[in-house]
mmCIF file of C-alpha atoms in Angstrom:
data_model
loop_
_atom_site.group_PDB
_atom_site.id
_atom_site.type_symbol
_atom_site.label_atom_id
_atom_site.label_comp_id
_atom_site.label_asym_id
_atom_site.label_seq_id
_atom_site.Cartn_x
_atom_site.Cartn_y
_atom_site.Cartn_z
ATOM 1 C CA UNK A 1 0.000 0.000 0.000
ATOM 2 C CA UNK A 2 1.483 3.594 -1.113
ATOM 3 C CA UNK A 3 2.524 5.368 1.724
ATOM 4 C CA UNK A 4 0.929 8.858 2.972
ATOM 5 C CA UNK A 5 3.173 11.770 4.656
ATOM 6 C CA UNK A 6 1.561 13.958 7.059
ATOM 7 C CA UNK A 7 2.034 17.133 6.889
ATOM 8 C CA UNK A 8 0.687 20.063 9.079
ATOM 9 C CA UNK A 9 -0.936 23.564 7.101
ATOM 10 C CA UNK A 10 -3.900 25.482 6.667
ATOM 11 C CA UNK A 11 -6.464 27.022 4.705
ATOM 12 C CA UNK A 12 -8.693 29.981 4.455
ATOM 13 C CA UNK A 13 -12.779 30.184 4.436
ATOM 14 C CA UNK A 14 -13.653 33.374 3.498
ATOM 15 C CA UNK A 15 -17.305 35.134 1.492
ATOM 16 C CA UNK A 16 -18.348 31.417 1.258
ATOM 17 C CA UNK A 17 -16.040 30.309 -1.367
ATOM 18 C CA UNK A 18 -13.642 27.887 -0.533
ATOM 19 C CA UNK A 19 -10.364 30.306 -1.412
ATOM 20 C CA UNK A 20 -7.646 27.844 -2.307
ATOM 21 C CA UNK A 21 -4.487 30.695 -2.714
ATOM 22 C CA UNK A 22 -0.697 30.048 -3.643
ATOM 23 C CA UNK A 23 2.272 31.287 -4.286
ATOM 24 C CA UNK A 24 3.439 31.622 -7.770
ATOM 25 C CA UNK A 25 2.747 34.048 -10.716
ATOM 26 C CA UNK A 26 -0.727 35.868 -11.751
ATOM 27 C CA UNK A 27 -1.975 32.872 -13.484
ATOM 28 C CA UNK A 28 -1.156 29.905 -11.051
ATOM 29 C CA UNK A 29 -2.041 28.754 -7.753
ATOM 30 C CA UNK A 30 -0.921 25.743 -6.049
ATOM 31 C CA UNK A 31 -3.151 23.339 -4.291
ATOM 32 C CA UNK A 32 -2.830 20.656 -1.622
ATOM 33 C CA UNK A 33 -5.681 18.143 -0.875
ATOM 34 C CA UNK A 34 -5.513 16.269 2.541
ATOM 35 C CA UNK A 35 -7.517 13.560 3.351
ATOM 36 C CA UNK A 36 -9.390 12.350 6.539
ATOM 37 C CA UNK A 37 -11.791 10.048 8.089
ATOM 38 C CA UNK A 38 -14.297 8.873 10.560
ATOM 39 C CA UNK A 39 -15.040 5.229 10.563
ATOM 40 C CA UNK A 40 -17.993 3.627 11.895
ATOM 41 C CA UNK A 41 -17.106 0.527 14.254
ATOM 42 C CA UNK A 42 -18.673 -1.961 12.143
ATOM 43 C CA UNK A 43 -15.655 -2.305 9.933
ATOM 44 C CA UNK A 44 -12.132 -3.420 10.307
ATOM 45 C CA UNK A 45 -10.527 -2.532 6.799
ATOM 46 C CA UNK A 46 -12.193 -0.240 4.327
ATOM 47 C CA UNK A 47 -9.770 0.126 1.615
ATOM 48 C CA UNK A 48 -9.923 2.479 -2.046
ATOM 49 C CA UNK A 49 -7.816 3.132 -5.329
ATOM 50 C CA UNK A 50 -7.772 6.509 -6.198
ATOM 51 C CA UNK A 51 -6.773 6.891 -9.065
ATOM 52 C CA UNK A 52 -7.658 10.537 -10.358
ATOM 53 C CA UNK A 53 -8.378 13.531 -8.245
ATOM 54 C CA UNK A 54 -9.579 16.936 -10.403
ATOM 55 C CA UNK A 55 -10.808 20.266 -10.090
ATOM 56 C CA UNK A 56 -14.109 20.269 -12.904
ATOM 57 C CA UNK A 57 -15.736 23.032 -14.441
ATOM 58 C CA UNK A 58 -15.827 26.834 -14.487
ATOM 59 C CA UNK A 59 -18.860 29.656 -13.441
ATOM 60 C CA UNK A 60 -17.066 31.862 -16.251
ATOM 61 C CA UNK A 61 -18.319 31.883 -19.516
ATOM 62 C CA UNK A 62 -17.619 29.238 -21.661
ATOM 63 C CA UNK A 63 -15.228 31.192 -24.053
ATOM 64 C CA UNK A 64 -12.008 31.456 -22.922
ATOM 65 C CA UNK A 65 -12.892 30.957 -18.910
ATOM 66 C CA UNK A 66 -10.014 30.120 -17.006
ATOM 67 C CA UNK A 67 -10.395 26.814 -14.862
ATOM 68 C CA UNK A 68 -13.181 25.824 -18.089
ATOM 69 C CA UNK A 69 -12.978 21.591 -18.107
ATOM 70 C CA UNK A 70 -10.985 19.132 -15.771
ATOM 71 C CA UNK A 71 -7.266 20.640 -14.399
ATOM 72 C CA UNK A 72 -5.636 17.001 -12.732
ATOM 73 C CA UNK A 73 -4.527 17.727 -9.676
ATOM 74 C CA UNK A 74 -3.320 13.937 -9.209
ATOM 75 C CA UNK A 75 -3.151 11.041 -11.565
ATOM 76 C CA UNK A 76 -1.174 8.204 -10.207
ATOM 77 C CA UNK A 77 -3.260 5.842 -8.348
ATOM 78 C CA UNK A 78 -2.801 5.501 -4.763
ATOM 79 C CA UNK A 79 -4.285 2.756 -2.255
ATOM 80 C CA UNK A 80 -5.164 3.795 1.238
ATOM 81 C CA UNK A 81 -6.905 1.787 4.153
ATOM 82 C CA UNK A 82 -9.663 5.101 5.305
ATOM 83 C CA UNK A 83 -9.684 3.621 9.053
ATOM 84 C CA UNK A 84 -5.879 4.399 9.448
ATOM 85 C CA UNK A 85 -7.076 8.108 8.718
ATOM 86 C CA UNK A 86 -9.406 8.697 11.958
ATOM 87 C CA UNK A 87 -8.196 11.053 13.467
ATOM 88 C CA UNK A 88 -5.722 12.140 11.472
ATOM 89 C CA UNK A 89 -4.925 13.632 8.061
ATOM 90 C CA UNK A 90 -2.673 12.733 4.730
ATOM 91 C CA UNK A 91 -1.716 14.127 1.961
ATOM 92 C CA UNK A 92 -3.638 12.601 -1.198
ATOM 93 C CA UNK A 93 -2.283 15.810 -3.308
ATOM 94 C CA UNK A 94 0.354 17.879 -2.303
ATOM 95 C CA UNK A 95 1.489 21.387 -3.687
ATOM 96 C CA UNK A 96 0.276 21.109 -7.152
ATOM 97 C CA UNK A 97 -0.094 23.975 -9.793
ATOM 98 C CA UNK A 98 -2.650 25.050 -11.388
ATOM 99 C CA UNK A 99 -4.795 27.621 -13.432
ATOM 100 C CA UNK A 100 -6.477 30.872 -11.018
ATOM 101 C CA UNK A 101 -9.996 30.618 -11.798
ATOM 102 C CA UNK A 102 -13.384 29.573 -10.052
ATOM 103 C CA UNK A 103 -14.270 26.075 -10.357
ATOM 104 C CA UNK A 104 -17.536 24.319 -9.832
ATOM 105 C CA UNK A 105 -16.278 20.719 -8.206
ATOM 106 C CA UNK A 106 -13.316 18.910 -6.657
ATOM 107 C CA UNK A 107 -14.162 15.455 -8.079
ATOM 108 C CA UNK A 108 -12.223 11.856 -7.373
ATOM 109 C CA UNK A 109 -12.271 8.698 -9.125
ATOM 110 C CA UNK A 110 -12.116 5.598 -7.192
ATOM 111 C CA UNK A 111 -11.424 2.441 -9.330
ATOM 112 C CA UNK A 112 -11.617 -0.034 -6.753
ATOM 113 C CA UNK A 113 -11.650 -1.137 -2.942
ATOM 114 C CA UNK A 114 -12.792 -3.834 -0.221
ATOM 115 C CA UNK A 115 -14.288 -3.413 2.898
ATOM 116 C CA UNK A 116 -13.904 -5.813 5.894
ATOM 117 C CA UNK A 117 -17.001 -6.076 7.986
ATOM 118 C CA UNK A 118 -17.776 -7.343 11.064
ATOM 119 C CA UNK A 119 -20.720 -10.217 10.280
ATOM 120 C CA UNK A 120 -22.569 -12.957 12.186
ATOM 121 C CA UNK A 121 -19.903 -13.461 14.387
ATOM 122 C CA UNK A 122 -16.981 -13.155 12.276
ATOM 123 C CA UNK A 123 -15.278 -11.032 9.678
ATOM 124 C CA UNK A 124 -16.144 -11.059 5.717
ATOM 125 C CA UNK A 125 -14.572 -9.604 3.286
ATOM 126 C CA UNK A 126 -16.483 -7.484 0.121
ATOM 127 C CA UNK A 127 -14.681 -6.361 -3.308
ATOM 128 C CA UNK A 128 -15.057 -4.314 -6.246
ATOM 129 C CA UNK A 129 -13.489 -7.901 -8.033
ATOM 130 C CA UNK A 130 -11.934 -10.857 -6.590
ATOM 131 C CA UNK A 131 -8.703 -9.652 -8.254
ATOM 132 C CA UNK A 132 -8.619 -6.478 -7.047
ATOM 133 C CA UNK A 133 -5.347 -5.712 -6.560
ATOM 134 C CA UNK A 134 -5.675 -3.727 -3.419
ATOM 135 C CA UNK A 135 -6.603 -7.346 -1.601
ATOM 136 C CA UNK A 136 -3.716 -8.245 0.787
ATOM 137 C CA UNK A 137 -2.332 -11.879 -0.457
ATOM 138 C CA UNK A 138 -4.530 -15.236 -0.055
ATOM 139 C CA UNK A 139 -7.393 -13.190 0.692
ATOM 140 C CA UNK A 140 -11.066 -15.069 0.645
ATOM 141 C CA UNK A 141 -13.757 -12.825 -1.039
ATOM 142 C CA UNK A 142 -17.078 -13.014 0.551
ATOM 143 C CA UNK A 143 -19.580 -10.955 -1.895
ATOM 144 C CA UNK A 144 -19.237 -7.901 -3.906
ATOM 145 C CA UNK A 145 -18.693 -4.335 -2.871
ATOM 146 C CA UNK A 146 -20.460 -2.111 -5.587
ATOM 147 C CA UNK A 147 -19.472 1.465 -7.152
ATOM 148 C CA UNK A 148 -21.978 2.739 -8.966
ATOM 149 C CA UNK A 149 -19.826 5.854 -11.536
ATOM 150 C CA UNK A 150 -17.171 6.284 -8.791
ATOM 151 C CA UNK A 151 -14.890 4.842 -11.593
ATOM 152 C CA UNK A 152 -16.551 7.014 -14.205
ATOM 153 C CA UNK A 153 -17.262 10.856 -13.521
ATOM 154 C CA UNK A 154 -16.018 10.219 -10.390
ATOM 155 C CA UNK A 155 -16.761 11.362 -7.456
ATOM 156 C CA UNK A 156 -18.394 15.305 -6.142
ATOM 157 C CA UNK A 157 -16.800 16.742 -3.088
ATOM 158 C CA UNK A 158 -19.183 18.793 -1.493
ATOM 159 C CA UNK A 159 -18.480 21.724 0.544
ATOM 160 C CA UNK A 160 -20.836 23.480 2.820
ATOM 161 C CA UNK A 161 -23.368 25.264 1.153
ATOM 162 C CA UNK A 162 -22.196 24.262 -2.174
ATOM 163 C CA UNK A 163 -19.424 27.055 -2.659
ATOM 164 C CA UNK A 164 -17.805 26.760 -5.639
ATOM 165 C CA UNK A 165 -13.769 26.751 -5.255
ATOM 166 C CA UNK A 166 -11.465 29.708 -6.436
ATOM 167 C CA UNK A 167 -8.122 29.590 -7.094
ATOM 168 C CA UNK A 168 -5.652 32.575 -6.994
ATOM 169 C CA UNK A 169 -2.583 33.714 -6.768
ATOM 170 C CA UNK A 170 -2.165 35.105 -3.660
ATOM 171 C CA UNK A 171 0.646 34.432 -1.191
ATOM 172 C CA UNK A 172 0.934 30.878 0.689
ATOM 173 C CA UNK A 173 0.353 27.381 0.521
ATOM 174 C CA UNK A 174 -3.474 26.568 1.177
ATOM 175 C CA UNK A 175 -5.013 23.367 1.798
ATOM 176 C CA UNK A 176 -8.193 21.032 1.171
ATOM 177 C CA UNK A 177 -9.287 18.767 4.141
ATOM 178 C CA UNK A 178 -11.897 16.175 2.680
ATOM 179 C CA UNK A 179 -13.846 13.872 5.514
ATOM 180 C CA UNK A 180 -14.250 10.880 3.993
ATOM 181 C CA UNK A 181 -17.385 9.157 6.392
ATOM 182 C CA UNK A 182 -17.227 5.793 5.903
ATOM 183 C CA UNK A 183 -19.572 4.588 8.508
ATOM 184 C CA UNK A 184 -21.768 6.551 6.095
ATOM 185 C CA UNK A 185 -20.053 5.788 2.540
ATOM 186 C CA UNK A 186 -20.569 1.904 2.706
ATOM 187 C CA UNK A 187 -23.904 -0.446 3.309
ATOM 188 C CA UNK A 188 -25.630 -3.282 2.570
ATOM 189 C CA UNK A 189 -27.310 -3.389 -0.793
ATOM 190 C CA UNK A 190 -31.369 -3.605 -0.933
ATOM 191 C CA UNK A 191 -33.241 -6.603 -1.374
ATOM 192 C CA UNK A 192 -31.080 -9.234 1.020
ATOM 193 C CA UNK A 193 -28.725 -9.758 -2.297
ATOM 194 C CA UNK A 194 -25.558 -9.716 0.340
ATOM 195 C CA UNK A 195 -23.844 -7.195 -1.902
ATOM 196 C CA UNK A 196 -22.507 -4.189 -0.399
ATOM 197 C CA UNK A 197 -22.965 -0.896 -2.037
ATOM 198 C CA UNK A 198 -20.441 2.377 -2.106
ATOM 199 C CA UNK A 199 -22.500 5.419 -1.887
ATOM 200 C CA UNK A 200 -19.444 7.997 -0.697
ATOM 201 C CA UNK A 201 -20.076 10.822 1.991
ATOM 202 C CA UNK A 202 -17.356 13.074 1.338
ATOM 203 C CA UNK A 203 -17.145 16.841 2.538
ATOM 204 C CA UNK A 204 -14.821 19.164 2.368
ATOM 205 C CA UNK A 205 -13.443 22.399 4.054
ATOM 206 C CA UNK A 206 -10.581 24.012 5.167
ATOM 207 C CA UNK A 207 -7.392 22.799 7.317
ATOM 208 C CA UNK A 208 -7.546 26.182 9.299
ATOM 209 C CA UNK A 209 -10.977 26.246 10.195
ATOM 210 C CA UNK A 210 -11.403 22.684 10.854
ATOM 211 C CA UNK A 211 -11.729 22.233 14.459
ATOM 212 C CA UNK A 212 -11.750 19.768 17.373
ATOM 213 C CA UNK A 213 -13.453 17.950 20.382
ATOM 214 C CA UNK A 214 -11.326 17.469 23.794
ATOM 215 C CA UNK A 215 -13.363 15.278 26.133
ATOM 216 C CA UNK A 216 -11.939 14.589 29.540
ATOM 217 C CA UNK A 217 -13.287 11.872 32.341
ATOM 218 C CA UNK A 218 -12.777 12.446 36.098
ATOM 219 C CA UNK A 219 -13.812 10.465 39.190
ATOM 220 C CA UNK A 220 -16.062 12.952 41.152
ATOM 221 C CA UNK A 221 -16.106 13.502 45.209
ATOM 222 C CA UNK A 222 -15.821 10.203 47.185
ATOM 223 C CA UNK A 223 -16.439 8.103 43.574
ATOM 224 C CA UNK A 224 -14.722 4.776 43.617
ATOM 225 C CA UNK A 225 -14.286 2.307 40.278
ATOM 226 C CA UNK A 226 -15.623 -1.364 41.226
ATOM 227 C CA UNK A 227 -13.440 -4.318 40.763
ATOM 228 C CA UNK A 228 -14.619 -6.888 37.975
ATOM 229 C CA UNK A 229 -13.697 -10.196 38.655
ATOM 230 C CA UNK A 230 -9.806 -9.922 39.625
ATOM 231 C CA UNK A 231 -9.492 -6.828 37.969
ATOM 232 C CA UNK A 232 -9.488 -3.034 39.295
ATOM 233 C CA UNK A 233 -11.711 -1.275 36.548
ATOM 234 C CA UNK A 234 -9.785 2.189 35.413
ATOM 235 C CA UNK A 235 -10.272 5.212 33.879
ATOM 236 C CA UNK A 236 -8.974 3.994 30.819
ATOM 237 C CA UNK A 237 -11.387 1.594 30.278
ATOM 238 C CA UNK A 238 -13.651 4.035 28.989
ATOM 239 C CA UNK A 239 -14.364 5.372 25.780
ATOM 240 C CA UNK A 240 -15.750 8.454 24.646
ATOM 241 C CA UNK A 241 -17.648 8.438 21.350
ATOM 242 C CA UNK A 242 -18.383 10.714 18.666
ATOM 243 C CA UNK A 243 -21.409 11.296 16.585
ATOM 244 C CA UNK A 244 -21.225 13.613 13.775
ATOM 245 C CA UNK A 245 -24.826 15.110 11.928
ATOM 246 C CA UNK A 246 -24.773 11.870 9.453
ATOM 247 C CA UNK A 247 -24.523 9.289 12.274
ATOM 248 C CA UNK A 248 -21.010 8.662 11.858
ATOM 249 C CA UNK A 249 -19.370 7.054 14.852
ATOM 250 C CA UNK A 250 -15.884 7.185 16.094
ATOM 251 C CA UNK A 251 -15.432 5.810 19.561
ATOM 252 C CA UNK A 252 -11.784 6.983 21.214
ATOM 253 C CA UNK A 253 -10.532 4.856 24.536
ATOM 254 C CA UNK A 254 -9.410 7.593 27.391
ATOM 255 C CA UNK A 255 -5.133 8.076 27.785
ATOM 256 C CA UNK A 256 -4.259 9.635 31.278
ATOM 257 C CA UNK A 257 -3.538 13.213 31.635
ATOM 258 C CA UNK A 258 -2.659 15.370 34.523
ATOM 259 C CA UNK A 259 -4.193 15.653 38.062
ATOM 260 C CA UNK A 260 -6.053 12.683 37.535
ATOM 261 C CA UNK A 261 -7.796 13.235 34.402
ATOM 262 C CA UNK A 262 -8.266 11.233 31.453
ATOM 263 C CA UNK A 263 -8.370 12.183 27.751
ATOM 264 C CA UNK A 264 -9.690 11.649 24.358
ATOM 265 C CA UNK A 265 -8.900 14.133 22.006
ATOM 266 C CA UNK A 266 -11.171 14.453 18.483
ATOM 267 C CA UNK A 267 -9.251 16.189 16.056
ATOM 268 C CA UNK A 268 -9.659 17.330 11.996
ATOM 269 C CA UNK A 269 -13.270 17.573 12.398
ATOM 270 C CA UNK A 270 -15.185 19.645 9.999
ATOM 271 C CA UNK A 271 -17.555 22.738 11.404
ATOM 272 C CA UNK A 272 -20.624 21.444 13.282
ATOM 273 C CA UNK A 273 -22.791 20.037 16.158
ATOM 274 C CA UNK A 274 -21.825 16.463 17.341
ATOM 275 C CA UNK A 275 -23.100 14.156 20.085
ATOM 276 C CA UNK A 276 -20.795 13.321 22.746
ATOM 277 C CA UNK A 277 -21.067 9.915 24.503
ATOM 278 C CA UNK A 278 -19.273 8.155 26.960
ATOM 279 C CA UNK A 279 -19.273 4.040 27.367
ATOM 280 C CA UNK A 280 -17.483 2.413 30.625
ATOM 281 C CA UNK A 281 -16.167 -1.084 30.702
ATOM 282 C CA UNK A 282 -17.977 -4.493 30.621
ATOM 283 C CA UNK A 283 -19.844 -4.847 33.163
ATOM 284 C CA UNK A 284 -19.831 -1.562 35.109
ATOM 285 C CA UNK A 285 -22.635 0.613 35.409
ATOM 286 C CA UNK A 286 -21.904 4.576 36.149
ATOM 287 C CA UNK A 287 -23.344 8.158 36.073
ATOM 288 C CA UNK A 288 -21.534 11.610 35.121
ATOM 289 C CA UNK A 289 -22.482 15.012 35.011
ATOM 290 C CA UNK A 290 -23.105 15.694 32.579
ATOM 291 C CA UNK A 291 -25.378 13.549 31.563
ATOM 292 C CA UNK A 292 -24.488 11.206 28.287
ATOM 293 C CA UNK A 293 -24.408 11.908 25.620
ATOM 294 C CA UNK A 294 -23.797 15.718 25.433
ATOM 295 C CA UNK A 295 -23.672 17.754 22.720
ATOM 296 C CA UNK A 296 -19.972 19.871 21.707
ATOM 297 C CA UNK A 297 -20.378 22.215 18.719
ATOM 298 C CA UNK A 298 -17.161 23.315 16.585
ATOM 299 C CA UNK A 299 -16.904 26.501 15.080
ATOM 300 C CA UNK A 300 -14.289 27.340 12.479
ATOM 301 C CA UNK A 301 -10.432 26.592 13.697
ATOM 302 C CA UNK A 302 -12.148 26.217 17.283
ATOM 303 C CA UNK A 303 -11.461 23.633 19.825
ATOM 304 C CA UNK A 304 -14.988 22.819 22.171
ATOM 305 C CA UNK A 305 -14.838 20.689 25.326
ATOM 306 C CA UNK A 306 -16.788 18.477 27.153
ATOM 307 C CA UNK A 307 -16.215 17.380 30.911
ATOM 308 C CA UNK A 308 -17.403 14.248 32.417
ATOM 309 C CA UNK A 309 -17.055 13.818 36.003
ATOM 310 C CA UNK A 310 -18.302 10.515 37.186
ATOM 311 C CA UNK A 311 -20.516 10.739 39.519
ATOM 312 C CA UNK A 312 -21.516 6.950 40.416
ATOM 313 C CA UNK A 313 -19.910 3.727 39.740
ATOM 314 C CA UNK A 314 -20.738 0.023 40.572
ATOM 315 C CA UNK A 315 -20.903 -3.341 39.611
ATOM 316 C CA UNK A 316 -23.620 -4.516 37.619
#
């Protein structure tokens, strides 16, 4: 599987156009798209080819318009695993030139991929073909994943309230974050045929102005953890989850912080309300203030909070 750098930058929302500015002369900008994801907890792999990513399309006139038709902003197909993303970004195009103008889409093609599910017990595997070459070696195909045109026109990127993306010439590097959802993008196909069907989420906005979610867990007053079995129940045993507008899930286990309180930190996550929940260990049962699940709304480039403080725990 091609590798993906991380690299940290940022981008600017401004008049609701998605302003993607470089450096370089009056006619050129230069481009980077990163990509990200939340996964739902259902699957274990969910892997795509991308194998074209292009800006499409002008709002000039047709005569002449800069940005008029498809400018590539990457060609080379490249294989990723989307659960390795959560929480985290990579670049899928990286400092690429192109013409200033206005363009109407940010479009990808995916050619193939396989998702790993968790099914009746056990773990099956569905592909675009049982030769896909994404398919780690000796791999048993269970049923087929379908993509209906992501191989064709490809695939939109949409950005919040459908702003159209400019490109100019302007000083600094300036980046795309796309959210690809895959607890969202990938389901079972109608009418009990055991196919699964691709039917991409994918949003975009900018690396600046994307934001994030710090929960932190705390015992309260006089609150002790139960012992299960042989075992002292901790802290870390918990989990916070997250819940963006499209039912997305991404649960987080708690790492220690200081004075006693525990974190899970959300991070890359695009503009907007989420639910907040928190899940203890087999067989405890608990309380907090506040109550779960919360909500934690994130504004452009802002970091929101939520604190649990546990307020009863026992044995159940």
């Amino acid at each position: 599987m091609t590798s993906l750098r991380r690299l940290t930058s940022s981008l600017l929302l401004a008049t609701g156009l998605l302003c993607l500015a470089a450096c370089g002369n009056d006619s050129t900008g230069r481009v980077t798209v990163k990509l990200t994801d939340a996964p739902g907890d259902t699957f274990e792999k969910a892997v795509v080819t991308i194998s074209k990513v292009y800006l499409k399309g002008s709002v000039e006139g047709e005569d002449g318009a800069e940005g008029k038709g498809e400018v590539v902003l990457r060609s080379e197909p490249i294989t990723t695993n989307l659960l390795t993303l959560a929480n985290d970004a990579a670049d899928l195009v990286k400092d690429v030139e192109v013409p200033t103008g206005t363009y109407r889409e940010l479009r990808f093609v995916i050619t193939g991929g396989y998702v790993q599910v968790k099914e009746d017990g056990g773990s099956r595997v569905y592909a675009t073909s049982p030769n896909y070459e994404g398919l780690p070696p000796g791999t048993q195909v269970d049923g087929d994943l379908q993509m209906p045109s992501a191989a064709s026109s490809g695939l939109k990127v949409k950005f919040d309230k459908d702003a159209d993306v400019t490109v100019t010439s302007d000083e600094g590097q300036k980046v795309i974050l796309v959210d690809f959802d895959v607890s969202q993008s990938f389901g079972h196909a109608a009418g009990g045929s055991g196919k699964w069907v691709m039917g991409p989420v994918i949003k975009g906005a900018d690396l600046e102005f994307s934001g994030n979610v710090e929960v932190t867990l705390r015992l309260g007053a006089g609150v002790q953890l139960p012992v299960i079995g042989d075992a002292q129940v901790l802290l870390s045993g918990f989990s916070a989850v997250l819940v963006n507008a499209d039912g997305g899930r991404e649960p987080m286990a708690f790492t220690a912080g200081a004075n006693g309180v525990y974190v899970a930190d959300f991070k890359y996550l695009l503009p907007g309300t989420y639910s907040v929940d928190l899940v203890g260990p087999t067989g405890v049962s608990f309380t907090s203030e506040p109550g779960h699940p919360t909500t934690a709304t994130v504004g452009s480039g802002a970091e929101a909070s939520v604190a649990f403080t546990l307020t009863a725990a026992s044995k159940l």
